[in-house]
Structure formats: C-alpha cells, structure tokens
Amino acid sequence: MDAVQALLHGFGVALQPGNLWWAFVGVALGTAVGILPGIGPALTVALLLPVTFQLPPIAAFIMFAGIYYGAMYGGSTTSILMNTPGESGSMMTAIDGHEMARSGRASAALATAAVGSFVAGTLGTVGLTFTAPILVELALSFGPAEYFALIVLGFTTLSAVLGDTPVRGLVSLFAGLMLGLVGIDLQTGQARYTFGMLELLDGIDVVVVVVGLFAIGETLHAAAARRGDAPRTTMTGWTWMTRDDWRRSWKPWLRGTAIGFPIGALPVGGAEIPTFLSYWLEKRLSPHPEEFGRGAIEGVAGPEAANNASAAGVLAPLLTLGLPTSATAAIMLAAFQQYSLQPGPLLFESDPELVWGLIASLYVGNVMLLVLNLPLAPVWARLLELPQPLLYGGIVTFATVGTYSLNHSAFDVALVYAVGVAGFLMRRCDVPVAPAVIGLILGPMAEQQLRRALAISQGDATVFLTRPLSATLLALSVLVLVVPLVLRRRRR
Amino acid sequence: MTVAVRRWLALVVGALGVAVLVGLPQIGAGAGYDRIGPRVFPAIVAGGLLLLGASLAVFGGRPAAADPAAPAPAPSGVVPMLYLGTAGLVFLVLVERAGFVIAAAAQFWLVARAFRSRRPVRDLIVAVLLAAAVYAGFSIGLGLALPQGPLDSLF
C-alpha cells in the first residue's frame, strides 16, 4: 500500500540521529509544559517559533509535534497527583485519578494514564497514517469555493468551541481578521491599513501576535490573579497495575481512542470535548457507576486515551487541508508559513520527506513518552516545585529575546508588549485568544479563496451554495453557531 | 463577567469596526478586471465587528447565563502590574544602551518581584545566569547577535 511505503520512508527520516534528538527534546519539553499549569503546548510552540527559524523545517516540526503529544501525557500526572490539571484536556482525569491517588493507588492511576496515552497515541497515529492519503485525495478535488467554505467552517467551530459563548469567540476571531488586513493586498498590490509605515507593508508578524497574546498575556494574567498553592499527595510506594486494573482499562482505552481521533480530526477541535464524552460514556457503560468520582480506573483510562487520540486527529486536517482545529495546530500552521510551506494536499506531493518523516516521528515520540513517563512520573511532578516568580521571569525573558531576534528591533519587542496587554484584557473579559491567531493566519487565505471563487463564477455569489460540498460545509458552519445557542436556551 | 465589563467590550469592538470602516476609502481601488476589489473583505470584517459590538451592547446587560455562582474575579493587583510595566520599559530602555545581559537580567528580576518573590538575592543570581546563558546560546549556538554591553565582553 502507498501509505505503508510512504510511512517506511518516513521512518528513514525520523530515525536519523538528529531528528531523534529533536523528537526527544520535544517530548521532554512537552511533558514539562503539560505538568506546569497555565503553560501549554500552544504557548511553548509560540515561544520557540523565533528560535526554530534556524533549524531545518523537519527538525522543528518533529519537535513541535513532540511537544503537542508530550503535553497530553504530562497533563495527567499533575491531575492525578495534585488535582491540578496542567491542561484543559486533563480535567476529567483529575476527578477519579486524584481519588485513586488519595487512596494510595497513585501509581496504578499514573500507569493506566501513561499506557492508555501510548495505546491511543499510537492508534491515533495509525489512523492519521491511513486517513491522510484519503483526505488528500478529497482535498485535491477542492476548488476555491470549497476551500473558502472549509475555512469558514474552521472559523465558526473554533469560535464556538474555544469561548464560553460563540459571540466572544467571534469577537476574538474578527480582531484577528482585522489584524490580517494590514499590509499589501496580494491580488492588487494596494496597501491596506499601513498608515504609511513601511514596517507594516509586509503585514503584522504572526510571531509577534502569538508570543504577545500567549506568553505576555498569560504572564500579566497570572500576576494579576495568583493561584493558591495546590494541595499535594504523597506517593506511597510503587504498585504496578493489577490484573484487575488491566481488565478494566483496556476497553476504555480503545473507546477513548475511537472518540478522540475523529473528534480531533473533524473541525470541532480541541481535546476537551472528547474527554468529557469519554468520561460520560465510561460512566454509562460501567456496571458500577457509583464508583465514578470515588476512584474508578475507567474514569482515568478513557479520557486519557481520548485526549491523546485527539492530538493525533488534529494533525490530520492540519497536514492535509491546512486547517487548524486547535490553538496549538494554529500556531504550527504559523510555523509552516514561516518556512514558506503551505500544508495541504500539495505538501504531500512536494515535500513527502517532511510530511511522512513527521508522521513517523509521532510513533517514535509515543514510545519515548511511554519510557519517559511510566517510571518517572513522580520525578516529573517535582517540576511543580519550581517557584512561580522564576518560571514567569523565564517566560518573559524567552518571549523578549525571541521577538528581539526576529528583526533586531526594540520596536518589535514594544509591539509584543502592547499585544500582550491586549491579550491580558481579553482574558479579563473571557474572550479566548486562540481564535484571534486563527483569524490572523487564515483570514488572508479566506479572502484569496473568496475572490478567486468569485472571479471564476464571474461575480455570481451563489457559487458557494450551488456546489454541493461547499454548501454542506457552509450549512455546517451555521449549525455549529446556532446549535449551542438553542441548547443553552432549552436548558434555561 | 460584570455588566460594566461587557459594556466596555461592546464599545471597544464597535470602535474597532468603525476604525476599519473609516480606513476603507484610503484603500486604492483594484484593477477593473477584478470581480471584487481590495475593499470588499475589509468591509465584511468591519460589518462583522459592528454586528458583534451591537450584539454585545444589546445582550450585554444580562448576566451571563451559566455563571451566577462563579467566583468573582480576584481583585487585580496594582503593584504587580506596576512591576511588570516597569520590567518592560526597563528592557526597552536598556537593551541598546547597556547590552542584552543587563537589560534581560533587570527585566527578569522585576518580573519575579511582580510575582511576589520573597528572595531577591536568589532571583538576582538566577536572572544574571539565565540572561548570560540565553546570550551565549543565541550568539554562539544560533549565531544571532544580541546587543553587547560591558558584561558581555566576559564571554
């Protein structure tokens, strides 16, 4: 089969010593940021964007993917040991995982989380391997109208999912679209919103916006509202999963994978929804639903598998369609653009080494993560002892130096601080910051596809509704915005 | 989110929409063969912002549906914000005058103060070590020149 052959070729790339090293750096960093609350894979990849410009693209993306996968592993460790989810995708794990830890079964909970993550991550990567070529085939039949409709669907789903209410997600999205307008119009060469400043002709640098919104914004937010210190659970001894634990874990692992991968791959985005669904499903299916909330191992195994599978799922539309379905994926898309690469069906043609090397490295990364996390979870958890002042001091230092090194200008650094203040105010108003990044990156692409589609149809705007695929995608986008509103009204 | 905050948000979003709208006429018209020119998409964005601002203003008076029980946000500390603001300014002022290491170390130390660190001496040591390590990493490891200062000739 084509996919198998391409994958084997990819392993040839992923197993080169240099790339193995970057995969290791990625998964180790990912585990660390997964453990630290408030610092996620999106922020980490954003901070690394300026630095990785010096690396070959394949090394950078192997590292980024390692960070993404690693964060999903690391998040469970602190959920179980300290009841402080490092990532939103690990919230459900904390419920039963921490109860297990309190009754002296921390190591069994950590083990089922790590093994479940491995199983789901690997199966999810298998899913990615075989769905990617199919999605590529599909994407090749897309015209500008379909691409425009697809981007609109990405806009609406992310806005609906990432904010408390769709309106706030849309506010963030449109702020990003607005920033994306700045610069030279690619089709006519007209300058837009540059206010006569030469620096703005190239548009606003995505890195500046991402580092400002995520790193500086998060620092300001954390300084304004300091979290209390988490209660700790001491580890008592090391007991491996019992036979019974295995018997109760393997089905939730598989079900979690089956939920996580498709939801990650569909543009409904994120790791949170699949973990909620998985927890709910395990509780429904369990012969002892009363154990849930008091340390049921299924409640750890299912959601932990689901969040890792969703991470693999997210990469499918990112690589094949250029459509990010999570915050981290959006920043990875920015990284592709930094290298002047455009993810999509053509990337599989023009740069198979990169794409398949990246996919192969995911298998490698999962094995590394299992080895890193299974025996070392308690050691990793000690990262939480890192004092907050030093942690955020370091984040600001890296954000500053990274931005400064972009153009060697203090102007960029000042811009990052200004964007950071905006990001802080957005957090204060419960406006999610990720849709703004998506708007900034995908906005110009949406505009181009829109204008191309209308040029082909000679100005006939019904083209979006008469082509079945684009009509379906647009209908879905409307549904995504309307359904949550209706559900909310019903609940009241 | 309090009603006051929502009104502010509505106002800001609406103002952004107006700003995009006001800038529209300054965009030169595209060539005649283009079906839709360079002004159409900005107009859509402006319209979206105005609509969102309006909907926030209209529905903003109501308390949020799901969170009457949510804890009120912690009062924002003025002192940490002042420290962070100073940290940013200090870096911008110092970086091209005193060099990267001094500027970054001073910034790190001030950020640590913003997070209510009670160990200024430890912070200072970590700040200098980290700034020096970053400087060395960037200039030697990555070949990117950062501004030099009196301390940097040591490396």
Coordinates of N, CA and C in Angstrom, one line a residue, chain A residues 50-51 54 148 155 164 166-168 170-172 174-175 177-178 181 185 187-188 190-193 195 218-226 387-398 400-402 404-405 408-411 413-414 417 424 428-431 443-444 446-447 450-451 454-455 458-459 488-489 492, chain B residues 1 5-6 9 13 16 19-21 23-24 26-31 33-42 44-45 48-49 52 55-56 62 64-65 67 73-77 80-81 84 87-89 91-92 95-96 100 104 107-108 111-112 114-118 122-123 126 130-131 134 138 142 144-147:
Chain A
P50 N 10.5 31.8 17.0 CA 11.6 32.6 16.5 C 12.9 31.8 16.5
V51 N 13.1 31.0 17.5 CA 14.3 30.3 17.7 C 14.5 29.2 16.6
Q54 N 16.1 28.9 12.8 CA 17.5 28.4 12.4 C 17.5 26.9 12.1
F148 N -12.9 28.1 0.6 CA -13.5 29.2 1.4 C -14.5 28.6 2.4
F155 N -13.4 28.6 11.1 CA -13.6 29.9 11.9 C -14.8 29.6 12.9
D164 N -16.7 30.8 26.0 CA -17.8 30.4 26.7 C -19.1 30.5 25.8
P166 N -20.4 31.7 21.7 CA -19.8 31.9 20.3 C -19.5 33.4 20.1
V167 N -20.3 34.3 20.7 CA -20.1 35.7 20.4 C -18.6 36.1 20.8
R168 N -18.2 35.6 22.0 CA -16.9 36.0 22.4 C -15.8 35.4 21.6
L170 N -16.2 34.8 18.5 CA -16.2 35.6 17.2 C -15.5 36.9 17.3
V171 N -15.7 37.6 18.5 CA -15.0 38.8 18.8 C -13.5 38.7 18.6
S172 N -13.0 37.6 19.2 CA -11.6 37.3 19.0 C -11.2 37.0 17.6
F174 N -12.7 38.0 14.8 CA -12.7 39.2 14.0 C -11.6 40.2 14.3
A175 N -11.1 40.2 15.5 CA -10.0 41.0 15.9 C -8.8 40.5 15.1
L177 N -8.9 38.8 12.2 CA -9.2 39.1 10.8 C -8.8 40.5 10.5
M178 N -9.1 41.4 11.5 CA -8.7 42.8 11.3 C -7.2 43.0 11.2
L181 N -5.8 42.1 7.9 CA -6.0 43.0 6.7 C -4.8 43.9 6.5
D185 N -2.3 44.1 -0.3 CA -3.2 43.2 -0.8 C -2.5 42.4 -1.9
Q187 N -3.5 40.5 -4.3 CA -4.0 40.4 -5.7 C -3.9 41.7 -6.4
T188 N -4.0 42.9 -5.8 CA -3.9 44.1 -6.5 C -2.7 45.0 -6.1
Q190 N -2.4 46.9 -3.6 CA -2.8 48.1 -2.8 C -2.4 47.9 -1.4
A191 N -1.9 49.0 -0.8 CA -1.5 48.9 0.6 C -2.8 49.1 1.4
R192 N -3.0 48.3 2.5 CA -4.2 48.5 3.3 C -3.8 48.7 4.8
Y193 N -4.4 49.7 5.4 CA -4.2 50.0 6.8 C -2.7 50.0 7.2
F195 N -1.0 52.9 7.3 CA -0.8 54.2 7.9 C 0.6 54.8 7.4
E218 N -0.5 35.8 29.2 CA -0.6 34.9 30.3 C 0.1 35.3 31.5
T219 N 1.3 35.9 31.3 CA 2.1 36.4 32.4 C 1.4 37.5 33.2
L220 N 0.8 38.4 32.5 CA 0.1 39.5 33.1 C -1.1 38.9 33.9
H221 N -1.8 38.0 33.2 CA -3.0 37.4 33.8 C -2.6 36.7 35.1
A222 N -1.5 35.9 35.0 CA -1.1 35.1 36.2 C -0.7 36.1 37.4
A223 N 0.0 37.2 37.0 CA 0.4 38.1 38.0 C -0.8 38.8 38.7
A224 N -1.8 39.1 37.9 CA -3.0 39.8 38.5 C -3.8 38.9 39.4
A225 N -3.9 37.6 39.0 CA -4.7 36.7 39.8 C -3.9 35.5 40.1
R226 N -3.2 35.5 41.3 CA -2.3 34.5 41.6 C -3.1 33.3 42.1
P387 N 9.6 27.7 41.6 CA 8.9 28.9 42.1 C 8.3 29.6 40.9
Q388 N 7.1 30.1 41.1 CA 6.4 30.9 40.1 C 7.1 32.1 39.6
P389 N 7.8 32.9 40.5 CA 8.5 34.1 40.1 C 9.6 33.7 39.0
L390 N 10.3 32.7 39.3 CA 11.3 32.3 38.3 C 10.8 31.8 37.0
L391 N 9.7 31.0 37.1 CA 9.1 30.5 35.9 C 8.6 31.6 35.0
Y392 N 7.9 32.6 35.5 CA 7.3 33.6 34.7 C 8.5 34.6 34.3
G393 N 9.4 34.8 35.1 CA 10.6 35.5 34.7 C 11.2 34.9 33.5
G394 N 11.4 33.6 33.5 CA 12.0 32.9 32.4 C 11.1 33.1 31.1
I395 N 9.8 33.0 31.3 CA 8.9 33.1 30.1 C 9.1 34.4 29.5
V396 N 9.1 35.5 30.3 CA 9.2 36.9 29.8 C 10.6 37.0 29.1
T397 N 11.6 36.4 29.7 CA 13.0 36.5 29.0 C 12.9 35.9 27.7
F398 N 12.4 34.7 27.6 CA 12.4 34.0 26.3 C 11.5 34.7 25.3
T400 N 10.9 37.8 25.1 CA 11.6 39.1 24.7 C 12.7 38.8 23.8
V401 N 13.6 37.8 24.1 CA 14.7 37.6 23.3 C 14.3 37.0 21.9
G402 N 13.3 36.1 22.0 CA 12.8 35.6 20.7 C 12.3 36.6 19.8
Y404 N 13.0 39.9 19.9 CA 14.0 40.8 19.5 C 14.9 40.2 18.4
S405 N 15.1 38.9 18.4 CA 16.0 38.3 17.4 C 15.3 38.2 16.1
H408 N 15.9 42.2 15.1 CA 16.9 43.0 15.8 C 16.3 44.4 16.1
S409 N 15.0 44.5 16.4 CA 14.5 45.8 16.7 C 13.7 45.8 18.0
A410 N 14.0 46.9 18.8 CA 13.2 47.0 20.0 C 11.8 47.4 19.7
F411 N 11.5 47.9 18.5 CA 10.1 48.2 18.1 C 9.3 46.9 18.2
V413 N 9.7 44.4 20.1 CA 9.5 44.0 21.5 C 8.4 44.8 22.1
A414 N 8.5 46.1 21.8 CA 7.4 47.0 22.3 C 6.0 46.6 21.8
Y417 N 4.8 43.6 23.7 CA 4.2 44.0 25.0 C 2.8 44.6 24.8
F424 N -4.1 40.3 27.7 CA -4.5 40.3 29.1 C -5.9 40.8 29.3
R428 N -9.3 38.9 30.7 CA -10.1 39.5 31.7 C -11.6 39.5 31.3
C429 N -11.9 39.7 30.0 CA -13.2 39.7 29.5 C -13.7 38.4 29.1
D430 N -13.0 37.3 29.4 CA -13.4 36.0 29.0 C -13.4 35.8 27.5
V431 N -12.6 36.6 26.8 CA -12.5 36.4 25.3 C -11.3 35.5 25.0
G443 N -7.3 34.4 7.8 CA -8.1 35.5 7.2 C -7.6 35.8 5.8
P444 N -6.3 36.1 5.6 CA -5.9 36.4 4.2 C -6.1 35.2 3.3
A446 N -8.6 33.1 3.5 CA -10.1 33.1 3.2 C -10.4 34.1 2.1
E447 N -9.8 35.3 2.3 CA -10.1 36.4 1.3 C -9.6 36.0 -0.1
L450 N -12.0 33.4 -1.5 CA -13.3 34.1 -1.8 C -13.2 34.8 -3.1
R451 N -12.1 35.6 -3.3 CA -12.0 36.4 -4.5 C -11.8 35.5 -5.7
L454 N -15.1 33.9 -6.7 CA -16.0 34.8 -7.4 C -15.5 35.2 -8.7
A455 N -14.2 35.2 -8.9 CA -13.6 35.5 -10.2 C -14.0 34.4 -11.2
Q458 N -17.5 34.6 -12.2 CA -17.8 35.9 -12.8 C -18.8 36.7 -11.9
G459 N -18.4 36.7 -10.6 CA -19.1 37.5 -9.6 C -20.5 37.0 -9.1
R488 N -28.5 26.1 24.9 CA -28.5 26.9 26.1 C -29.9 27.4 26.5
R489 N -30.6 27.8 25.4 CA -31.9 28.4 25.7 C -32.8 27.3 26.3
R492 N -32.4 26.6 30.0 CA -32.9 27.6 30.9 C -34.3 27.4 31.3
Chain B
M1 N -18.6 37.7 34.2 CA -18.2 39.0 33.6 C -19.3 40.0 34.0
V5 N -18.0 45.5 32.4 CA -17.0 44.9 31.5 C -17.6 44.6 30.2
R6 N -18.8 44.1 30.2 CA -19.4 43.8 28.9 C -19.7 45.0 28.1
L9 N -16.5 46.1 26.6 CA -16.1 45.2 25.5 C -16.9 45.6 24.2
V13 N -15.2 46.8 20.7 CA -15.4 46.0 19.5 C -16.0 46.9 18.4
L16 N -13.5 49.3 17.0 CA -12.6 48.7 16.0 C -13.3 48.6 14.7
A19 N -13.3 51.9 13.1 CA -11.9 52.3 12.6 C -11.6 51.6 11.3
V20 N -12.0 50.3 11.1 CA -11.8 49.6 9.8 C -12.6 50.3 8.7
L21 N -13.9 50.7 9.1 CA -14.7 51.4 8.1 C -14.2 52.7 7.7
G23 N -11.1 53.6 7.5 CA -9.9 53.4 6.7 C -10.2 52.9 5.3
L24 N -11.5 52.4 5.1 CA -11.8 51.8 3.8 C -11.5 52.8 2.6
Q26 N -9.4 54.9 2.0 CA -8.0 55.1 1.7 C -7.4 54.0 0.9
I27 N -8.1 52.8 0.8 CA -7.5 51.7 0.1 C -7.8 52.0 -1.4
G28 N -6.7 52.0 -2.2 CA -6.9 52.3 -3.6 C -7.7 51.2 -4.3
A29 N -8.5 51.6 -5.3 CA -9.4 50.6 -5.9 C -8.5 49.7 -6.8
G30 N -9.0 48.4 -6.9 CA -8.3 47.4 -7.7 C -8.4 47.7 -9.1
A31 N -7.7 46.9 -9.9 CA -7.8 47.0 -11.4 C -9.2 46.6 -11.8
Y33 N -10.5 44.5 -13.9 CA -10.8 43.2 -14.2 C -11.2 42.3 -13.0
D34 N -10.9 42.9 -11.8 CA -11.2 42.1 -10.6 C -12.7 42.2 -10.3
R35 N -13.2 41.0 -10.0 CA -14.6 41.0 -9.7 C -14.9 41.7 -8.4
I36 N -14.2 41.3 -7.4 CA -14.3 42.1 -6.1 C -12.9 42.6 -5.7
G37 N -12.9 43.9 -5.4 CA -11.6 44.6 -5.2 C -11.1 44.4 -3.8
P38 N -10.0 45.2 -3.5 CA -9.4 45.0 -2.2 C -10.2 45.7 -1.0
R39 N -11.3 46.3 -1.3 CA -12.1 46.9 -0.3 C -13.2 46.0 0.3
V40 N -13.5 44.9 -0.5 CA -14.7 44.1 -0.1 C -14.5 43.4 1.2
F41 N -13.3 42.7 1.3 CA -13.1 41.9 2.5 C -13.0 42.7 3.8
P42 N -12.2 43.9 3.7 CA -12.2 44.8 4.9 C -13.6 45.2 5.3
I44 N -16.4 43.5 4.9 CA -17.0 42.4 5.6 C -16.5 42.4 7.1
V45 N -15.2 42.5 7.3 CA -14.7 42.5 8.6 C -15.2 43.6 9.5
G48 N -18.8 42.8 10.4 CA -18.8 41.7 11.5 C -18.5 42.3 12.8
L49 N -17.5 43.2 12.9 CA -17.1 43.8 14.2 C -18.3 44.7 14.7
L52 N -21.0 42.4 16.0 CA -20.7 41.8 17.3 C -20.7 42.9 18.4
S55 N -24.4 43.4 19.2 CA -25.0 42.3 19.9 C -24.5 42.2 21.4
L56 N -23.2 42.6 21.6 CA -22.7 42.6 23.0 C -23.4 43.7 23.7
R62 N -27.6 41.6 30.3 CA -28.0 40.4 31.1 C -26.7 39.8 31.7
A64 N -24.3 36.7 32.7 CA -24.0 35.5 31.9 C -24.9 34.4 32.3
A65 N -25.3 33.6 31.4 CA -26.3 32.5 31.6 C -25.9 31.5 32.6
D67 N -23.1 31.4 34.8 CA -22.2 31.6 35.9 C -22.6 32.5 37.0
P73 N -13.9 37.6 40.0 CA -12.5 37.5 39.7 C -11.7 38.2 40.8
A74 N -10.6 37.7 41.1 CA -9.7 38.2 42.2 C -9.4 39.7 41.8
P75 N -9.4 40.6 42.8 CA -9.0 41.9 42.5 C -7.7 42.0 41.9
S76 N -7.6 42.8 40.8 CA -6.3 42.8 40.1 C -5.3 43.6 40.9
G77 N -4.2 43.1 41.1 CA -3.2 43.7 41.9 C -2.6 44.9 41.1
P80 N 1.7 44.4 41.3 CA 2.3 43.5 40.3 C 2.3 44.1 38.9
M81 N 1.2 44.8 38.5 CA 1.1 45.4 37.2 C 2.2 46.5 37.0
L84 N 5.4 44.8 36.4 CA 5.6 44.3 35.1 C 5.7 45.4 34.0
A87 N 9.2 46.5 34.2 CA 10.1 45.5 33.6 C 10.2 45.6 32.1
G88 N 9.0 45.8 31.5 CA 9.0 46.0 30.0 C 9.8 47.3 29.6
L89 N 9.5 48.4 30.3 CA 10.1 49.6 30.0 C 11.6 49.5 30.2
F91 N 13.6 47.0 30.0 CA 14.3 46.3 29.0 C 14.4 47.1 27.7
L92 N 13.3 47.8 27.3 CA 13.4 48.6 26.1 C 14.4 49.7 26.2
V95 N 18.2 47.9 26.5 CA 18.8 46.8 25.7 C 19.8 47.4 24.7
E96 N 19.6 48.5 24.1 CA 20.6 49.0 23.2 C 21.6 49.9 23.8
F100 N 22.4 43.3 26.2 CA 21.3 42.4 26.4 C 21.3 41.8 27.8
A104 N 18.1 42.1 30.2 CA 17.3 41.0 30.4 C 17.3 40.6 31.9
Q107 N 15.1 42.9 33.8 CA 13.7 42.6 33.5 C 13.3 41.3 34.3
F108 N 14.1 40.3 34.2 CA 13.7 39.0 34.9 C 13.5 39.3 36.4
V111 N 10.2 41.1 37.0 CA 9.1 40.2 36.8 C 8.9 39.3 38.0
A112 N 10.0 38.8 38.5 CA 10.0 37.9 39.8 C 9.4 38.7 40.9
A114 N 7.1 41.0 40.6 CA 5.7 41.1 40.3 C 5.0 39.9 40.8
F115 N 5.7 38.8 40.8 CA 5.1 37.5 41.3 C 5.3 37.3 42.8
R116 N 5.6 38.4 43.5 CA 5.7 38.5 45.0 C 6.8 37.6 45.5
S117 N 7.9 37.5 44.8 CA 9.0 36.7 45.2 C 9.6 37.3 46.5
R118 N 9.9 36.4 47.5 CA 10.5 36.9 48.7 C 12.0 36.7 48.8
R122 N 18.4 35.5 45.5 CA 18.3 34.3 44.7 C 17.8 34.7 43.3
D123 N 16.8 35.6 43.2 CA 16.3 36.0 41.9 C 17.4 36.7 41.1
V126 N 19.8 34.1 39.7 CA 19.2 33.3 38.6 C 19.0 34.2 37.4
L130 N 20.7 33.2 33.9 CA 19.8 32.9 32.8 C 20.1 33.9 31.6
A131 N 20.2 35.2 31.9 CA 20.4 36.1 30.8 C 21.7 35.8 30.1
V134 N 21.2 32.7 28.0 CA 20.5 33.0 26.7 C 21.4 33.7 25.8
F138 N 22.2 32.2 22.2 CA 21.8 32.9 20.9 C 23.0 33.3 20.1
L142 N 23.2 29.9 18.1 CA 22.4 30.1 16.9 C 23.0 31.2 16.0
L144 N 23.1 34.4 16.3 CA 22.3 35.6 16.3 C 23.0 36.6 17.2
A145 N 23.3 37.8 16.7 CA 24.0 38.8 17.5 C 23.0 39.5 18.4
L146 N 23.2 39.6 19.7 CA 22.3 40.4 20.5 C 23.2 41.6 21.0
P147 N 22.5 42.7 21.4 CA 23.3 43.9 21.7 C 24.3 43.6 22.8

